[in-house]
Tab-separated table of C-alpha atoms and ligand atoms in Angstrom:
chain	number	residue	atom	x	y	z
A	73	MET	CA	-171.641	-18.666	-70.665
A	74	ASN	CA	-170.708	-17.871	-74.259
A	75	LEU	CA	-173.141	-15.298	-75.623
A	76	ARG	CA	-172.279	-15.956	-79.265
A	77	VAL	CA	-173.006	-19.651	-78.870
A	78	ARG	CA	-176.334	-18.718	-77.339
A	79	LYS	CA	-177.060	-16.353	-80.216
A	80	ILE	CA	-176.386	-19.131	-82.715
A	81	TYR	CA	-178.952	-21.300	-80.957
A	82	GLU	CA	-181.398	-18.406	-80.865
A	83	ALA	CA	-180.978	-17.841	-84.603
A	84	LEU	CA	-181.502	-21.528	-85.321
A	85	PHE	CA	-184.670	-21.491	-83.229
A	86	ALA	CA	-185.918	-18.350	-84.957
A	87	LEU	CA	-185.374	-20.025	-88.330
A	88	GLU	CA	-187.377	-23.009	-87.117
A	89	ASP	CA	-190.225	-20.652	-86.325
A	90	LEU	CA	-190.069	-19.374	-89.910
A	91	ARG	CA	-190.184	-22.934	-91.149
A	92	GLU	CA	-193.271	-23.523	-89.039
A	93	ILE	CA	-195.161	-20.833	-90.961
A	94	TYR	CA	-194.869	-23.002	-94.082
A	95	ARG	CA	-196.001	-26.056	-92.188
A	96	GLN	CA	-199.247	-24.289	-91.332
A	97	ALA	CA	-199.866	-22.455	-94.620
A	98	LEU	CA	-201.755	-23.655	-97.670
A	99	PRO	CA	-199.604	-25.226	-100.389
A	100	THR	CA	-200.697	-22.416	-102.692
A	101	GLY	CA	-198.711	-19.860	-100.722
A	102	LEU	CA	-198.786	-17.565	-97.725
A	103	ASP	CA	-201.756	-15.342	-97.002
A	104	GLU	CA	-201.422	-11.749	-95.868
A	105	ASN	CA	-201.180	-12.600	-92.194
A	106	GLU	CA	-198.591	-15.292	-92.828
A	107	GLU	CA	-196.555	-12.948	-95.036
A	108	LYS	CA	-196.500	-10.543	-92.107
A	109	GLN	CA	-195.391	-13.331	-89.732
A	110	LEU	CA	-192.657	-14.244	-92.185
A	111	SER	CA	-191.301	-10.732	-92.532
A	112	ASP	CA	-191.460	-10.175	-88.763
A	113	GLY	CA	-189.671	-13.485	-88.293
A	114	ILE	CA	-186.970	-12.550	-90.794
A	115	ALA	CA	-186.485	-9.239	-89.020
A	116	ARG	CA	-186.057	-11.162	-85.791
A	117	VAL	CA	-183.438	-13.415	-87.366
A	118	GLU	CA	-181.614	-10.325	-88.625
A	119	THR	CA	-181.629	-8.799	-85.157
A	120	ILE	CA	-180.238	-11.991	-83.663
A	121	ILE	CA	-177.558	-12.173	-86.361
A	122	ARG	CA	-176.589	-8.574	-85.647
A	123	GLU	CA	-176.339	-9.369	-81.940
A	124	LEU	CA	-174.272	-12.424	-82.823
A	125	LYS	CA	-171.885	-10.274	-84.856
A	126	GLU	CA	-171.573	-7.681	-82.129
A	127	GLY	CA	-171.552	-10.153	-79.240
A	128	LYS	CA	-174.449	-8.297	-77.585
A	129	GLY	CA	-177.932	-8.996	-76.264
A	130	ASN	CA	-179.525	-11.440	-73.864
A	131	PRO	CA	-178.473	-15.063	-73.943
A	132	VAL	CA	-181.220	-17.567	-74.712
A	133	GLN	CA	-181.477	-20.112	-71.881
A	134	ARG	CA	-184.102	-22.592	-72.863
A	135	VAL	CA	-185.930	-24.526	-75.506
A	136	GLY	CA	-189.567	-23.798	-74.713
A	137	ASP	CA	-189.896	-23.019	-71.016
A	138	ARG	CA	-188.561	-26.197	-69.425
A	139	LEU	CA	-185.609	-27.525	-71.375
A	140	GLU	CA	-182.272	-25.924	-70.690
A	141	LEU	CA	-179.999	-25.504	-73.684
A	142	ARG	CA	-177.284	-28.121	-73.937
A	143	THR	CA	-174.142	-26.249	-74.902
A	144	ARG	CA	-171.410	-28.377	-73.386
A	145	GLU	CA	-169.962	-29.368	-76.741
A	146	GLU	CA	-169.749	-25.709	-77.781
A	147	GLU	CA	-168.732	-24.078	-74.520
A	148	PHE	CA	-166.518	-26.769	-72.995
A	149	ILE	CA	-164.093	-29.570	-73.639
A	150	ASN	CA	-166.124	-32.642	-72.777
A	151	ILE	CA	-164.157	-35.604	-71.398
A	152	ASN	CA	-167.184	-37.682	-70.420
A	153	PRO	CA	-166.278	-41.367	-70.811
A	154	ILE	CA	-169.311	-42.394	-72.894
A	155	GLN	CA	-170.115	-39.314	-74.958
A	156	PRO	CA	-167.294	-38.387	-77.363
A	157	GLY	CA	-167.857	-41.040	-80.064
A	158	GLY	CA	-171.522	-40.173	-80.252
A	159	ARG	CA	-171.012	-36.458	-80.704
A	160	LEU	CA	-172.890	-35.594	-83.905
A	161	THR	CA	-171.169	-34.416	-87.048
A	162	PRO	CA	-172.536	-31.200	-88.592
A	163	GLU	CA	-174.075	-33.420	-91.300
A	164	ALA	CA	-175.923	-35.453	-88.676
A	165	ARG	CA	-177.241	-32.302	-87.030
A	166	LYS	CA	-178.479	-31.072	-90.397
A	167	ALA	CA	-180.082	-34.445	-91.114
A	168	LEU	CA	-181.845	-34.157	-87.773
A	169	ILE	CA	-183.270	-30.791	-88.786
A	170	ALA	CA	-184.482	-32.216	-92.082
A	171	TYR	CA	-185.664	-35.636	-90.871
A	172	GLY	CA	-186.703	-35.023	-87.269
A	173	ASP	CA	-190.363	-35.781	-87.913
A	174	GLY	CA	-191.526	-39.144	-86.556
A	175	TYR	CA	-191.553	-41.782	-89.289
A	176	SER	CA	-189.648	-39.554	-91.691
A	177	VAL	CA	-187.785	-42.388	-93.401
A	178	CYS	CA	-191.045	-43.955	-94.562
A	179	ASP	CA	-191.970	-41.511	-97.361
A	180	MET	CA	-191.039	-43.981	-100.073
A	181	CYS	CA	-191.336	-47.341	-98.366
A	182	LEU	CA	-192.462	-49.781	-101.056
A	183	GLU	CA	-191.916	-53.147	-99.368
A	184	GLY	CA	-192.704	-52.516	-95.721
A	185	ARG	CA	-189.067	-53.121	-94.858
A	186	LEU	CA	-186.726	-50.480	-93.521
A	187	ASP	CA	-183.593	-52.042	-95.011
A	188	LYS	CA	-185.156	-52.069	-98.491
A	189	ILE	CA	-186.016	-48.383	-98.692
A	190	ARG	CA	-184.206	-46.814	-101.663
A	191	LYS	CA	-185.059	-43.199	-101.055
A	192	PRO	CA	-183.313	-42.091	-98.886
A	193	PRO	CA	-180.745	-44.816	-99.731
A	194	VAL	CA	-181.285	-46.980	-96.659
A	195	ASP	CA	-180.799	-50.235	-98.585
A	196	GLU	CA	-177.410	-49.124	-99.866
A	197	PHE	CA	-176.476	-47.973	-96.357
A	198	HIS	CA	-177.143	-51.461	-95.015
A	199	THR	CA	-174.829	-53.003	-97.625
A	200	GLU	CA	-172.136	-50.459	-96.782
A	201	LEU	CA	-172.560	-51.094	-93.055
A	202	ALA	CA	-171.997	-54.832	-93.455
A	203	ASP	CA	-168.925	-54.109	-95.536
A	204	PHE	CA	-167.684	-51.512	-93.041
A	205	VAL	CA	-167.425	-54.132	-90.281
A	206	GLY	CA	-166.289	-56.943	-92.587
A	207	MET	CA	-169.488	-58.993	-92.362
A	208	ASP	CA	-172.149	-60.229	-94.825
A	209	GLU	CA	-175.411	-58.742	-93.567
A	210	ALA	CA	-176.301	-55.851	-91.306
A	211	ARG	CA	-179.330	-54.310	-89.685
A	212	VAL	CA	-179.717	-51.117	-87.707
A	213	VAL	CA	-180.955	-51.541	-84.142
A	214	PRO	CA	-181.899	-49.195	-81.274
A	215	GLY	CA	-178.547	-49.470	-79.478
A	216	ALA	CA	-175.928	-52.182	-79.113
A	217	ARG	CA	-178.060	-53.724	-76.362
A	218	ARG	CA	-180.850	-54.485	-78.841
A	219	GLY	CA	-178.265	-56.157	-81.048
A	220	PHE	CA	-177.283	-58.450	-78.150
A	221	GLN	CA	-180.940	-59.117	-77.471
A	222	ALA	CA	-181.676	-60.047	-81.085
A	223	VAL	CA	-178.884	-62.628	-80.946
A	224	THR	CA	-179.630	-64.060	-77.495
A	225	SER	CA	-183.334	-64.375	-78.217
A	226	SER	CA	-182.591	-66.167	-81.492
A	227	LEU	CA	-179.937	-68.551	-80.202
A	228	LEU	CA	-180.786	-69.394	-76.608
A	229	GLU	CA	-183.148	-71.858	-74.986
A	230	ASN	CA	-183.940	-71.737	-71.294
A	231	GLY	CA	-180.856	-72.540	-69.221
A	232	ASP	CA	-178.340	-72.207	-72.063
A	233	VAL	CA	-174.946	-70.894	-71.023
A	234	VAL	CA	-173.429	-67.709	-72.395
A	235	ILE	CA	-169.793	-66.808	-71.790
A	236	VAL	CA	-169.060	-63.148	-71.095
A	237	SER	CA	-166.134	-61.242	-69.635
A	238	ASP	CA	-166.032	-60.377	-65.936
A	239	LEU	CA	-165.790	-56.794	-67.233
A	240	ALA	CA	-168.897	-57.163	-69.414
A	241	HIS	CA	-171.452	-54.378	-69.734
A	242	TYR	CA	-174.721	-54.808	-67.840
A	243	THR	CA	-176.698	-54.878	-71.095
A	244	GLU	CA	-175.001	-58.175	-72.006
A	245	TYR	CA	-176.251	-59.673	-68.742
A	246	LEU	CA	-179.779	-58.372	-69.346
A	247	ALA	CA	-179.829	-59.660	-72.935
A	248	VAL	CA	-178.952	-63.122	-71.613
A	249	GLU	CA	-181.436	-62.839	-68.756
A	250	ILE	CA	-184.372	-61.885	-70.947
A	251	ALA	CA	-183.679	-64.872	-73.219
A	252	GLY	CA	-183.617	-67.273	-70.249
A	253	GLY	CA	-179.878	-67.893	-70.461
A	254	VAL	CA	-177.257	-68.337	-67.765
A	255	ILE	CA	-174.114	-66.207	-67.487
A	256	LYS	CA	-170.643	-67.629	-66.990
A	257	GLU	CA	-167.903	-65.061	-66.565
A	258	VAL	CA	-164.364	-65.353	-67.874
A	259	PRO	CA	-161.846	-63.860	-65.435
A	260	SER	CA	-159.819	-61.005	-66.884
A	261	GLY	CA	-157.100	-61.685	-64.315
A	262	PRO	CA	-154.694	-59.271	-62.651
A	263	LYS	CA	-154.056	-57.478	-65.973
A	264	ASN	CA	-157.766	-56.930	-66.601
A	265	ILE	CA	-157.438	-58.437	-70.047
A	266	ILE	CA	-159.441	-61.307	-71.521
A	267	THR	CA	-157.373	-63.847	-73.457
A	268	GLY	CA	-158.375	-66.668	-75.782
A	269	ASP	CA	-156.902	-69.143	-73.287
A	270	ALA	CA	-159.048	-67.828	-70.445
A	271	VAL	CA	-162.133	-68.232	-72.641
A	272	ALA	CA	-161.088	-71.786	-73.532
A	273	ASP	CA	-160.625	-72.609	-69.828
A	274	LYS	CA	-164.102	-71.336	-69.056
A	275	ILE	CA	-165.601	-73.341	-71.916
A	276	GLU	CA	-163.908	-76.466	-70.521
A	277	SER	CA	-165.214	-75.812	-67.027
A	278	VAL	CA	-168.768	-75.302	-68.358
A	279	LYS	CA	-168.420	-78.546	-70.320
A	280	ASP	CA	-167.209	-80.395	-67.220
A	281	ALA	CA	-170.017	-79.049	-65.064
A	282	THR	CA	-172.939	-79.386	-67.484
A	283	GLY	CA	-171.814	-81.890	-70.094
A	284	LYS	CA	-172.636	-79.285	-72.721
A	285	LEU	CA	-170.838	-76.496	-74.517
A	286	PRO	CA	-171.919	-72.890	-74.033
A	287	GLU	CA	-174.269	-71.644	-76.756
A	288	LEU	CA	-172.728	-68.230	-77.236
A	289	ILE	CA	-169.644	-66.168	-76.423
A	290	ILE	CA	-169.929	-62.392	-76.060
A	291	ILE	CA	-166.679	-60.476	-75.596
A	292	GLU	CA	-166.063	-56.752	-76.044
A	293	HIS	CA	-163.049	-55.520	-77.948
A	294	PHE	CA	-162.615	-52.667	-75.446
A	295	ASP	CA	-164.377	-52.862	-72.105
A	296	TYR	CA	-166.196	-49.914	-70.582
A	297	LEU	CA	-164.458	-50.116	-67.194
A	298	PHE	CA	-160.805	-49.725	-68.207
A	299	GLY	CA	-160.920	-49.219	-71.963
A	300	ASN	CA	-158.485	-52.142	-72.166
A	301	GLU	CA	-158.102	-54.073	-75.394
A	302	HIS	CA	-159.073	-57.731	-75.160
A	303	ASP	CA	-157.737	-60.477	-77.377
A	304	VAL	CA	-160.752	-60.773	-79.651
A	305	TYR	CA	-158.672	-62.509	-82.329
A	306	GLY	CA	-157.705	-65.169	-79.789
A	307	VAL	CA	-161.332	-65.464	-78.684
A	308	GLY	CA	-162.442	-65.785	-82.321
A	309	LYS	CA	-159.993	-68.622	-82.817
A	310	VAL	CA	-161.134	-70.472	-79.691
A	311	ALA	CA	-164.797	-69.953	-80.643
A	312	LYS	CA	-164.106	-71.524	-84.070
A	313	GLU	CA	-162.260	-74.477	-82.514
A	314	TYR	CA	-165.233	-75.265	-80.277
A	315	GLY	CA	-167.842	-74.345	-82.885
A	316	ILE	CA	-169.498	-71.808	-80.564
A	317	PRO	CA	-170.883	-68.593	-82.102
A	318	PHE	CA	-168.972	-65.474	-81.081
A	319	LEU	CA	-170.586	-62.074	-80.741
A	320	TYR	CA	-167.968	-59.344	-80.997
A	321	ASN	CA	-169.128	-56.417	-78.874
A	322	GLY	CA	-167.852	-53.313	-80.643
A	323	ALA	CA	-169.700	-50.694	-78.577
A	324	TYR	CA	-166.366	-48.947	-77.922
A	325	SER	CA	-164.814	-49.718	-81.312
A	326	VAL	CA	-167.214	-49.741	-84.278
A	327	GLY	CA	-167.116	-46.255	-85.794
A	328	MET	CA	-163.854	-45.308	-84.077
A	329	VAL	CA	-161.503	-48.263	-84.597
A	330	PRO	CA	-161.165	-50.186	-87.892
A	331	VAL	CA	-163.112	-53.433	-87.402
A	332	ASN	CA	-163.160	-56.506	-89.620
A	333	GLY	CA	-165.463	-59.060	-88.047
A	334	LYS	CA	-164.532	-61.972	-90.287
A	335	LYS	CA	-160.809	-61.452	-89.750
A	336	ILE	CA	-161.481	-61.467	-86.017
A	337	GLY	CA	-163.460	-64.683	-86.379
A	338	ALA	CA	-166.738	-63.167	-85.219
A	339	ASP	CA	-170.146	-64.554	-86.131
A	340	PHE	CA	-171.848	-61.354	-85.047
A	341	VAL	CA	-170.599	-57.786	-84.781
A	342	VAL	CA	-172.527	-55.320	-82.655
A	343	GLY	CA	-171.842	-51.590	-82.630
A	344	SER	CA	-173.421	-48.592	-80.958
A	345	GLY	CA	-174.515	-45.597	-83.019
A	346	HIS	CA	-174.676	-43.202	-80.091
A	347	LYS	CA	-171.440	-44.424	-78.515
A	348	GLY	CA	-169.263	-44.846	-81.568
A	349	MET	CA	-170.877	-43.705	-84.796
A	350	ALA	CA	-171.684	-40.038	-84.239
A	351	SER	CA	-175.410	-40.748	-84.186
A	352	VAL	CA	-178.559	-39.869	-82.298
A	353	ALA	CA	-179.593	-42.315	-79.519
A	354	PRO	CA	-180.805	-44.992	-79.538
A	355	SER	CA	-179.005	-46.398	-82.555
A	356	GLY	CA	-176.620	-49.182	-83.391
A	357	ILE	CA	-175.858	-52.033	-85.721
A	358	LEU	CA	-176.010	-55.794	-85.710
A	359	ALA	CA	-174.038	-57.537	-88.428
A	360	SER	CA	-173.774	-61.228	-89.115
A	361	THR	CA	-172.217	-63.781	-91.429
A	362	ASP	CA	-174.210	-65.529	-94.153
A	363	GLU	CA	-174.133	-68.597	-91.932
A	364	TRP	CA	-176.068	-66.963	-89.090
A	365	ALA	CA	-178.163	-64.390	-90.943
A	366	PRO	CA	-181.051	-66.791	-91.732
A	367	LYS	CA	-181.341	-67.653	-88.052
A	368	VAL	CA	-181.235	-64.125	-86.618
A	369	PHE	CA	-182.817	-62.271	-89.499
A	370	ARG	CA	-185.485	-64.901	-90.096
A	371	SER	CA	-188.892	-63.942	-91.434
A	372	SER	CA	-192.056	-63.898	-89.412
A	373	GLN	CA	-194.040	-67.141	-89.493
A	374	ILE	CA	-197.031	-66.173	-87.401
A	375	VAL	CA	-200.554	-66.448	-88.826
A	376	GLY	CA	-203.722	-64.811	-87.517
A	377	ASP	CA	-206.219	-67.565	-86.676
A	378	VAL	CA	-209.294	-65.699	-87.917
A	379	THR	CA	-207.896	-63.415	-90.588
A	380	GLY	CA	-205.087	-65.672	-91.766
A	381	ARG	CA	-202.886	-62.602	-91.828
A	382	ARG	CA	-199.138	-63.139	-92.217
A	383	PHE	CA	-196.165	-60.799	-92.070
A	384	GLU	CA	-193.493	-62.757	-93.839
A	385	ASN	CA	-191.512	-59.702	-94.896
A	386	LYS	CA	-191.023	-58.662	-91.250
A	387	GLU	CA	-188.172	-59.827	-89.035
A	388	PRO	CA	-189.537	-60.689	-85.582
A	389	VAL	CA	-186.359	-60.219	-83.535
A	390	LEU	CA	-186.213	-56.644	-84.773
A	391	MET	CA	-189.973	-56.190	-84.218
A	392	GLY	CA	-190.154	-55.328	-87.912
A	393	CYS	CA	-188.681	-51.888	-88.386
A	394	THR	CA	-186.212	-50.321	-85.962
A	395	LEU	CA	-184.889	-46.817	-86.627
A	396	MET	CA	-187.503	-44.983	-88.636
A	397	GLY	CA	-186.407	-41.362	-88.584
A	398	GLY	CA	-183.847	-38.991	-87.131
A	399	THR	CA	-181.804	-41.772	-85.514
A	400	LEU	CA	-181.167	-43.605	-88.777
A	401	LEU	CA	-180.740	-40.455	-90.841
A	402	SER	CA	-178.146	-39.162	-88.382
A	403	MET	CA	-176.229	-42.442	-88.734
A	404	MET	CA	-176.379	-42.202	-92.497
A	405	ALA	CA	-175.349	-38.555	-92.545
A	406	SER	CA	-172.352	-39.202	-90.269
A	407	PHE	CA	-171.297	-42.359	-92.060
A	408	PRO	CA	-168.922	-40.851	-94.663
A	409	HIS	CA	-167.099	-39.082	-91.834
A	410	VAL	CA	-167.142	-42.186	-89.639
A	411	LYS	CA	-165.646	-44.339	-92.427
A	412	GLU	CA	-162.867	-41.848	-92.778
A	413	ARG	CA	-162.215	-41.276	-89.072
A	414	VAL	CA	-161.560	-44.926	-88.255
A	415	GLU	CA	-158.483	-44.597	-90.493
A	416	ARG	CA	-157.201	-41.986	-88.055
A	417	TRP	CA	-157.539	-44.201	-84.987
A	418	GLU	CA	-153.771	-44.431	-84.462
A	419	GLU	CA	-153.635	-40.666	-84.108
A	420	GLU	CA	-156.397	-40.799	-81.484
A	421	VAL	CA	-154.355	-43.351	-79.532
A	422	LYS	CA	-151.283	-41.123	-79.814
A	423	LYS	CA	-153.214	-38.181	-78.371
A	424	SER	CA	-154.582	-40.385	-75.597
A	425	ASN	CA	-151.031	-41.445	-74.658
A	426	TYR	CA	-149.754	-37.887	-74.841
A	427	PHE	CA	-152.421	-36.801	-72.379
A	428	ILE	CA	-151.750	-39.756	-70.066
A	429	ARG	CA	-147.983	-39.044	-70.032
A	430	GLU	CA	-148.629	-35.432	-69.079
A	431	PHE	CA	-151.233	-36.472	-66.500
A	432	LEU	CA	-148.676	-38.815	-64.910
A	433	ARG	CA	-146.261	-35.949	-64.384
A	434	ILE	CA	-148.457	-35.002	-61.445
A	435	GLU	CA	-147.064	-36.914	-58.486
A	436	GLY	CA	-149.483	-39.476	-57.089
A	437	ASN	CA	-151.525	-39.740	-60.296
A	438	LYS	CA	-151.890	-43.299	-61.554
A	439	ILE	CA	-153.577	-45.038	-64.478
A	440	ALA	CA	-155.713	-48.066	-63.664
A	441	SER	CA	-156.006	-49.008	-67.361
A	442	GLU	CA	-153.310	-50.833	-69.320
A	443	CYS	CA	-150.343	-48.681	-70.378
A	444	PRO	CA	-149.407	-47.564	-72.908
A	445	ARG	CA	-153.006	-46.859	-73.773
A	446	LYS	CA	-154.600	-48.537	-76.766
A	447	HIS	CA	-157.839	-46.574	-76.452
A	448	THR	CA	-158.992	-43.057	-75.646
A	449	LEU	CA	-161.110	-44.167	-72.684
A	450	SER	CA	-158.974	-44.416	-69.562
A	451	LYS	CA	-159.504	-45.063	-65.892
A	452	VAL	CA	-157.397	-42.760	-63.768
A	453	ASP	CA	-156.575	-43.020	-60.092
A	454	THR	CA	-156.062	-39.730	-58.270
A	455	ARG	CA	-156.372	-40.986	-54.697
A	456	ASP	CA	-152.779	-40.007	-53.937
A	457	SER	CA	-153.032	-36.602	-55.579
A	458	PHE	CA	-156.297	-34.707	-56.037
A	459	ASP	CA	-158.137	-36.755	-53.440
A	460	ARG	CA	-155.583	-35.641	-50.821
A	461	ILE	CA	-156.597	-32.060	-51.532
A	462	ALA	CA	-160.288	-33.011	-51.452
A	463	LYS	CA	-159.904	-34.312	-47.889
A	464	THR	CA	-159.374	-30.830	-46.489
A	465	HIS	CA	-160.994	-28.666	-49.162
A	466	LYS	CA	-164.300	-27.090	-48.168
A	467	ARG	CA	-165.860	-28.285	-51.453
A	468	ARG	CA	-164.494	-31.786	-50.835
A	469	GLY	CA	-164.383	-33.859	-54.017
A	470	TYR	CA	-166.181	-31.131	-55.925
A	471	PHE	CA	-163.125	-28.922	-55.860
A	472	LEU	CA	-161.659	-30.699	-58.897
A	473	SER	CA	-164.890	-30.380	-60.897
A	474	ASP	CA	-164.999	-26.691	-59.927
A	475	GLU	CA	-161.423	-26.106	-61.047
A	476	LEU	CA	-161.913	-27.992	-64.294
A	477	LYS	CA	-165.134	-26.171	-65.063
A	478	ARG	CA	-163.416	-22.855	-64.499
A	479	LYS	CA	-161.003	-23.904	-67.225
A	480	GLY	CA	-163.820	-24.932	-69.542
A	481	ILE	CA	-163.560	-28.670	-68.968
A	482	VAL	CA	-166.552	-30.856	-68.105
A	483	GLY	CA	-167.549	-34.505	-68.238
A	484	GLU	CA	-165.607	-35.984	-65.317
A	485	PHE	CA	-167.772	-37.647	-62.710
A	486	ALA	CA	-168.775	-34.677	-60.524
A	487	GLY	CA	-167.419	-34.908	-57.007
A	488	SER	CA	-165.118	-37.815	-57.737
A	489	THR	CA	-161.419	-37.390	-57.068
A	490	ARG	CA	-160.628	-41.041	-56.444
A	491	VAL	CA	-160.876	-43.462	-59.354
A	492	TRP	CA	-162.706	-42.137	-62.377
A	493	LYS	CA	-162.863	-42.343	-66.159
A	494	LEU	CA	-162.263	-39.904	-68.959
A	495	ASN	CA	-162.227	-40.099	-72.733
A	496	THR	CA	-160.142	-37.945	-75.072
A	497	TYR	CA	-161.673	-39.239	-78.302
A	498	GLY	CA	-161.984	-36.643	-81.051
A	499	LEU	CA	-160.134	-33.852	-79.253
A	500	SER	CA	-157.760	-31.872	-81.482
A	501	TRP	CA	-154.072	-31.672	-80.532
A	502	ASP	CA	-154.692	-28.104	-79.335
A	503	ARG	CA	-157.449	-29.301	-77.043
A	504	ILE	CA	-155.363	-32.270	-75.841
A	505	LYS	CA	-152.512	-29.937	-74.916
A	506	TYR	CA	-154.862	-27.482	-73.251
A	507	LEU	CA	-156.451	-30.325	-71.268
A	508	SER	CA	-153.061	-31.679	-70.145
A	509	GLU	CA	-151.898	-28.211	-69.127
A	510	ALA	CA	-155.139	-27.606	-67.200
A	511	PHE	CA	-154.554	-30.586	-64.913
A	512	ILE	CA	-150.943	-29.550	-64.348
A	513	GLU	CA	-151.997	-25.991	-63.507
A	514	ILE	CA	-154.593	-27.237	-61.024
A	515	ALA	CA	-151.950	-29.461	-59.416
A	516	GLY	CA	-149.638	-26.454	-59.217
A	517	LYS	CA	-152.291	-24.304	-57.602
A	518	TYR	CA	-152.680	-26.862	-54.793
A	519	GLU	CA	-148.933	-27.453	-54.539
A	520	LEU	CA	-148.975	-31.027	-55.757
A	521	PRO	CA	-145.487	-31.775	-57.069
A	522	VAL	CA	-145.255	-31.981	-60.874
A	523	ARG	CA	-142.308	-33.844	-62.409
B	1390	LIG	C1	-172.006	-48.668	-73.949
B	1390	LIG	C2	-171.828	-50.124	-74.003
B	1390	LIG	C3	-172.893	-50.971	-74.319
B	1390	LIG	C4	-174.311	-50.467	-74.526
B	1390	LIG	O1	-174.421	-49.784	-75.757
B	1390	LIG	P1	-175.828	-49.171	-76.201
B	1390	LIG	O2	-175.618	-48.808	-77.635
B	1390	LIG	O3	-176.105	-47.982	-75.335
B	1390	LIG	O4	-176.863	-50.230	-76.022
B	1390	LIG	C5	-172.655	-52.318	-74.396
B	1390	LIG	N1	-171.432	-52.824	-74.182
B	1390	LIG	C6	-170.380	-52.051	-73.884
B	1390	LIG	C7	-169.031	-52.678	-73.663
B	1390	LIG	C8	-170.544	-50.688	-73.788
B	1390	LIG	O5	-169.490	-49.932	-73.473
């Protein structure tokens, strides 16, 4: 446990308590009692700051009495497969402090529409988002999954076929299920890579079996199982040839990898805020072309039978407004950084490959993902190395987690030494080298040969 990290949290919490005094006081100013609370509170902050400087005192453990502090991003290197792209920027954390209250984005809502709010500049953000992924229109949604759902519920009738990858994420299946659709999976083959040809073959087999074309194709650029890159350009081309709308699933790309939906040939681009855009969960984006926007982002048509009430400015698939506070503001606050970081994707891939090369020096270690790596998420196979140790170790599979934790590394699937995933996204070169060295040292300790 890092005491200084804990002291920083404690100071932040103490400042929040000061802020609370103003939330309870009259707008005219503090009364005598409140002035006293304020000066006591300031003294407390000063004490904490002094302890922070000196590295002394008791470490704070909890928020309130039940929530443990989450300090893994401060105290450890986190290689969790799904978390690195959603790690908040300092700007996002500050936005969360300022805009954490419920409907905080609604202070100046003049039209009853989230994407038209000018202060904070939510309308401008929507334009920039569409541009960022090379599409015409964008909306924010509570997670990539809600983006899939908006599209499936707009496009599908009962029994309509949707083509997905055999490596597709479960949320794609559920989005099709809830809209009454039927899934047909494209095989990724022995290489675990989806090609345009494989999609075309599946379309033909659906056509042969049902006499109809599928209504939608959903393919991810990088799948969550291997982090392999799939031929989305090829899929876009095939989709165009058959005239079937193509939803590009960018959960593992938007916000990390440069994405241009139109160049890819996508009709929809879906991204995840909390997986790839350094944002609070649940958040994400759904972008579309001008061709499909009127269908997905259509206005409400319903009319109350007695009152005659209508809600024509609301978009039913989004249930009107979506991200009305800290989620959206965190996305907006991280966005300048996110726009800039996608330009550094090649460097992230380089670091990923550096780590993998070092990791492979340990005899028996294998990579289940494609090599060289094109992403920072990788599936590793340690059955012939660390798992051999686990077989006789008294902690079994937990020995590796224990050793890693001792070196300040967390995020691997606890207890797993067989086939597991890790993600190096956003780690500095120093951290990448430290991480590589840590695995080699652990191998050395257990006398696994290192090349
Ligand atoms: C994580 C993931 C999703 C789900 O994203 P959410 O934003 O959590 O809804 C969908 N598809 C793929 C390929 C993913 O990796």
